[in-house]
Amino acid sequence: MDSGKVSESVLKRSVLKYVQLNNQAVENECHLITEARVGADSALFAVSETEQDCLGTATGVSIGRHRLVVTEAMINACNNLICSGAEAFGVEIALILPETVFESELKHMMEEAKEYALAHHITILGGHTTVSRFVTETIATVTAFGKT
């Protein structure tokens, strides 16, 4: 496949076809508002049957070897939430780093992420950081959590 996002036909044929609601409790008790579909990069759950108060989650990804790679993924995830009507209150950050990255680079990435989080009243809740010989650039995946 070519680099970048997969085409809509590949997404439908090889991804969304296998994404399904496997737990009836999610639909009945969590009140799923949005589900996986083309163009939907987030999910909303009502915390009450009235659907006035919703929790949302969305993921953003950025790949690169620069100090804003984590921040870009945060912005992407938070914007996906905004598009569904929710505002981010927290994020989890997962990083896969190349073996050639220096600790100082990691520190700069996280300093930038912290500045963005502070400016937008977002808590960095946690995440995962690993180094892999299989990547040549940092892969930042951010899951944002929000509410309407």
PDB file of N, CA, C and O in Angstrom, residues 68-96:
ATOM      1  N   LEU A  68       7.637  18.948  17.863  1.00  0.00           N
ATOM      2  CA  LEU A  68       6.187  19.140  17.940  1.00  0.00           C
ATOM      3  C   LEU A  68       5.397  17.900  17.542  1.00  0.00           C
ATOM      4  O   LEU A  68       4.176  17.956  17.412  1.00  0.00           O
ATOM      5  N   VAL A  69       6.073  16.767  17.376  1.00  0.00           N
ATOM      6  CA  VAL A  69       5.376  15.562  16.913  1.00  0.00           C
ATOM      7  C   VAL A  69       4.281  15.133  17.899  1.00  0.00           C
ATOM      8  O   VAL A  69       3.183  14.750  17.486  1.00  0.00           O
ATOM      9  N   VAL A  70       4.524  15.215  19.192  1.00  0.00           N
ATOM     10  CA  VAL A  70       3.511  14.840  20.183  1.00  0.00           C
ATOM     11  C   VAL A  70       2.390  15.873  20.199  1.00  0.00           C
ATOM     12  O   VAL A  70       1.203  15.528  20.236  1.00  0.00           O
ATOM     13  N   THR A  71       2.752  17.137  20.140  1.00  0.00           N
ATOM     14  CA  THR A  71       1.760  18.210  20.139  1.00  0.00           C
ATOM     15  C   THR A  71       0.841  18.103  18.930  1.00  0.00           C
ATOM     16  O   THR A  71      -0.375  18.296  19.044  1.00  0.00           O
ATOM     17  N   GLU A  72       1.395  17.774  17.769  1.00  0.00           N
ATOM     18  CA  GLU A  72       0.574  17.602  16.566  1.00  0.00           C
ATOM     19  C   GLU A  72      -0.461  16.499  16.772  1.00  0.00           C
ATOM     20  O   GLU A  72      -1.623  16.651  16.385  1.00  0.00           O
ATOM     21  N   ALA A  73      -0.053  15.387  17.369  1.00  0.00           N
ATOM     22  CA  ALA A  73      -0.991  14.295  17.636  1.00  0.00           C
ATOM     23  C   ALA A  73      -2.055  14.733  18.642  1.00  0.00           C
ATOM     24  O   ALA A  73      -3.233  14.361  18.523  1.00  0.00           O
ATOM     25  N   MET A  74      -1.656  15.530  19.650  1.00  0.00           N
ATOM     26  CA  MET A  74      -2.625  16.050  20.627  1.00  0.00           C
ATOM     27  C   MET A  74      -3.647  16.949  19.937  1.00  0.00           C
ATOM     28  O   MET A  74      -4.856  16.833  20.186  1.00  0.00           O
ATOM     29  N   ILE A  75      -3.171  17.842  19.100  1.00  0.00           N
ATOM     30  CA  ILE A  75      -4.066  18.760  18.384  1.00  0.00           C
ATOM     31  C   ILE A  75      -5.036  17.965  17.516  1.00  0.00           C
ATOM     32  O   ILE A  75      -6.244  18.238  17.490  1.00  0.00           O
ATOM     33  N   ASN A  76      -4.516  16.967  16.811  1.00  0.00           N
ATOM     34  CA  ASN A  76      -5.352  16.127  15.950  1.00  0.00           C
ATOM     35  C   ASN A  76      -6.449  15.447  16.758  1.00  0.00           C
ATOM     36  O   ASN A  76      -7.628  15.485  16.402  1.00  0.00           O
ATOM     37  N   ALA A  77      -6.083  14.816  17.869  1.00  0.00           N
ATOM     38  CA  ALA A  77      -7.058  14.115  18.707  1.00  0.00           C
ATOM     39  C   ALA A  77      -8.095  15.087  19.282  1.00  0.00           C
ATOM     40  O   ALA A  77      -9.300  14.805  19.266  1.00  0.00           O
ATOM     41  N   CYS A  78      -7.632  16.216  19.784  1.00  0.00           N
ATOM     42  CA  CYS A  78      -8.555  17.206  20.374  1.00  0.00           C
ATOM     43  C   CYS A  78      -9.487  17.789  19.320  1.00  0.00           C
ATOM     44  O   CYS A  78     -10.679  18.001  19.592  1.00  0.00           O
ATOM     45  N   ASN A  79      -8.979  18.038  18.111  1.00  0.00           N
ATOM     46  CA  ASN A  79      -9.826  18.544  17.038  1.00  0.00           C
ATOM     47  C   ASN A  79     -10.879  17.516  16.639  1.00  0.00           C
ATOM     48  O   ASN A  79     -12.018  17.883  16.329  1.00  0.00           O
ATOM     49  N   ASN A  80     -10.508  16.237  16.637  1.00  0.00           N
ATOM     50  CA  ASN A  80     -11.493  15.197  16.338  1.00  0.00           C
ATOM     51  C   ASN A  80     -12.628  15.216  17.360  1.00  0.00           C
ATOM     52  O   ASN A  80     -13.790  15.039  17.007  1.00  0.00           O
ATOM     53  N   LEU A  81     -12.294  15.451  18.615  1.00  0.00           N
ATOM     54  CA  LEU A  81     -13.331  15.555  19.649  1.00  0.00           C
ATOM     55  C   LEU A  81     -14.215  16.778  19.404  1.00  0.00           C
ATOM     56  O   LEU A  81     -15.446  16.695  19.514  1.00  0.00           O
ATOM     57  N   ILE A  82     -13.590  17.898  19.106  1.00  0.00           N
ATOM     58  CA  ILE A  82     -14.343  19.130  18.860  1.00  0.00           C
ATOM     59  C   ILE A  82     -15.346  18.932  17.731  1.00  0.00           C
ATOM     60  O   ILE A  82     -16.483  19.397  17.804  1.00  0.00           O
ATOM     61  N   CYS A  83     -14.934  18.202  16.685  1.00  0.00           N
ATOM     62  CA  CYS A  83     -15.834  17.944  15.552  1.00  0.00           C
ATOM     63  C   CYS A  83     -17.053  17.140  15.956  1.00  0.00           C
ATOM     64  O   CYS A  83     -18.086  17.200  15.288  1.00  0.00           O
ATOM     65  N   SER A  84     -16.964  16.394  17.046  1.00  0.00           N
ATOM     66  CA  SER A  84     -18.118  15.621  17.502  1.00  0.00           C
ATOM     67  C   SER A  84     -18.898  16.355  18.590  1.00  0.00           C
ATOM     68  O   SER A  84     -19.860  15.829  19.129  1.00  0.00           O
ATOM     69  N   GLY A  85     -18.453  17.559  18.946  1.00  0.00           N
ATOM     70  CA  GLY A  85     -19.169  18.358  19.928  1.00  0.00           C
ATOM     71  C   GLY A  85     -18.654  18.237  21.342  1.00  0.00           C
ATOM     72  O   GLY A  85     -19.307  18.678  22.283  1.00  0.00           O
ATOM     73  N   ALA A  86     -17.480  17.632  21.525  1.00  0.00           N
ATOM     74  CA  ALA A  86     -16.915  17.469  22.867  1.00  0.00           C
ATOM     75  C   ALA A  86     -15.632  18.292  22.998  1.00  0.00           C
ATOM     76  O   ALA A  86     -14.991  18.620  22.005  1.00  0.00           O
ATOM     77  N   GLU A  87     -15.272  18.604  24.228  1.00  0.00           N
ATOM     78  CA  GLU A  87     -14.052  19.348  24.512  1.00  0.00           C
ATOM     79  C   GLU A  87     -13.136  18.475  25.358  1.00  0.00           C
ATOM     80  O   GLU A  87     -13.567  17.886  26.349  1.00  0.00           O
ATOM     81  N   ALA A  88     -11.868  18.397  24.965  1.00  0.00           N
ATOM     82  CA  ALA A  88     -10.912  17.525  25.650  1.00  0.00           C
ATOM     83  C   ALA A  88     -10.620  18.018  27.057  1.00  0.00           C
ATOM     84  O   ALA A  88     -10.462  19.211  27.294  1.00  0.00           O
ATOM     85  N   PHE A  89     -10.546  17.066  27.992  1.00  0.00           N
ATOM     86  CA  PHE A  89     -10.096  17.379  29.348  1.00  0.00           C
ATOM     87  C   PHE A  89      -8.842  16.589  29.718  1.00  0.00           C
ATOM     88  O   PHE A  89      -8.158  16.921  30.670  1.00  0.00           O
ATOM     89  N   GLY A  90      -8.534  15.550  28.951  1.00  0.00           N
ATOM     90  CA  GLY A  90      -7.361  14.741  29.247  1.00  0.00           C
ATOM     91  C   GLY A  90      -6.879  13.981  28.029  1.00  0.00           C
ATOM     92  O   GLY A  90      -7.639  13.774  27.077  1.00  0.00           O
ATOM     93  N   VAL A  91      -5.610  13.584  28.058  1.00  0.00           N
ATOM     94  CA  VAL A  91      -5.035  12.800  26.968  1.00  0.00           C
ATOM     95  C   VAL A  91      -4.118  11.717  27.530  1.00  0.00           C
ATOM     96  O   VAL A  91      -3.573  11.860  28.622  1.00  0.00           O
ATOM     97  N   GLU A  92      -3.986  10.647  26.778  1.00  0.00           N
ATOM     98  CA  GLU A  92      -2.966   9.642  27.022  1.00  0.00           C
ATOM     99  C   GLU A  92      -2.074   9.625  25.795  1.00  0.00           C
ATOM    100  O   GLU A  92      -2.558   9.672  24.660  1.00  0.00           O
ATOM    101  N   ILE A  93      -0.774   9.573  26.016  1.00  0.00           N
ATOM    102  CA  ILE A  93       0.213   9.676  24.942  1.00  0.00           C
ATOM    103  C   ILE A  93       0.987   8.366  24.840  1.00  0.00           C
ATOM    104  O   ILE A  93       1.571   7.910  25.828  1.00  0.00           O
ATOM    105  N   ALA A  94       0.983   7.776  23.654  1.00  0.00           N
ATOM    106  CA  ALA A  94       1.790   6.574  23.394  1.00  0.00           C
ATOM    107  C   ALA A  94       2.852   6.933  22.362  1.00  0.00           C
ATOM    108  O   ALA A  94       2.532   7.478  21.303  1.00  0.00           O
ATOM    109  N   LEU A  95       4.097   6.651  22.695  1.00  0.00           N
ATOM    110  CA  LEU A  95       5.212   6.979  21.805  1.00  0.00           C
ATOM    111  C   LEU A  95       6.003   5.731  21.457  1.00  0.00           C
ATOM    112  O   LEU A  95       6.320   4.922  22.337  1.00  0.00           O
ATOM    113  N   ILE A  96       6.323   5.597  20.178  1.00  0.00           N
ATOM    114  CA  ILE A  96       7.292   4.605  19.736  1.00  0.00           C
ATOM    115  C   ILE A  96       8.452   5.402  19.160  1.00  0.00           C
ATOM    116  O   ILE A  96       8.282   6.151  18.186  1.00  0.00           O
TER     117      ILE A  96
END
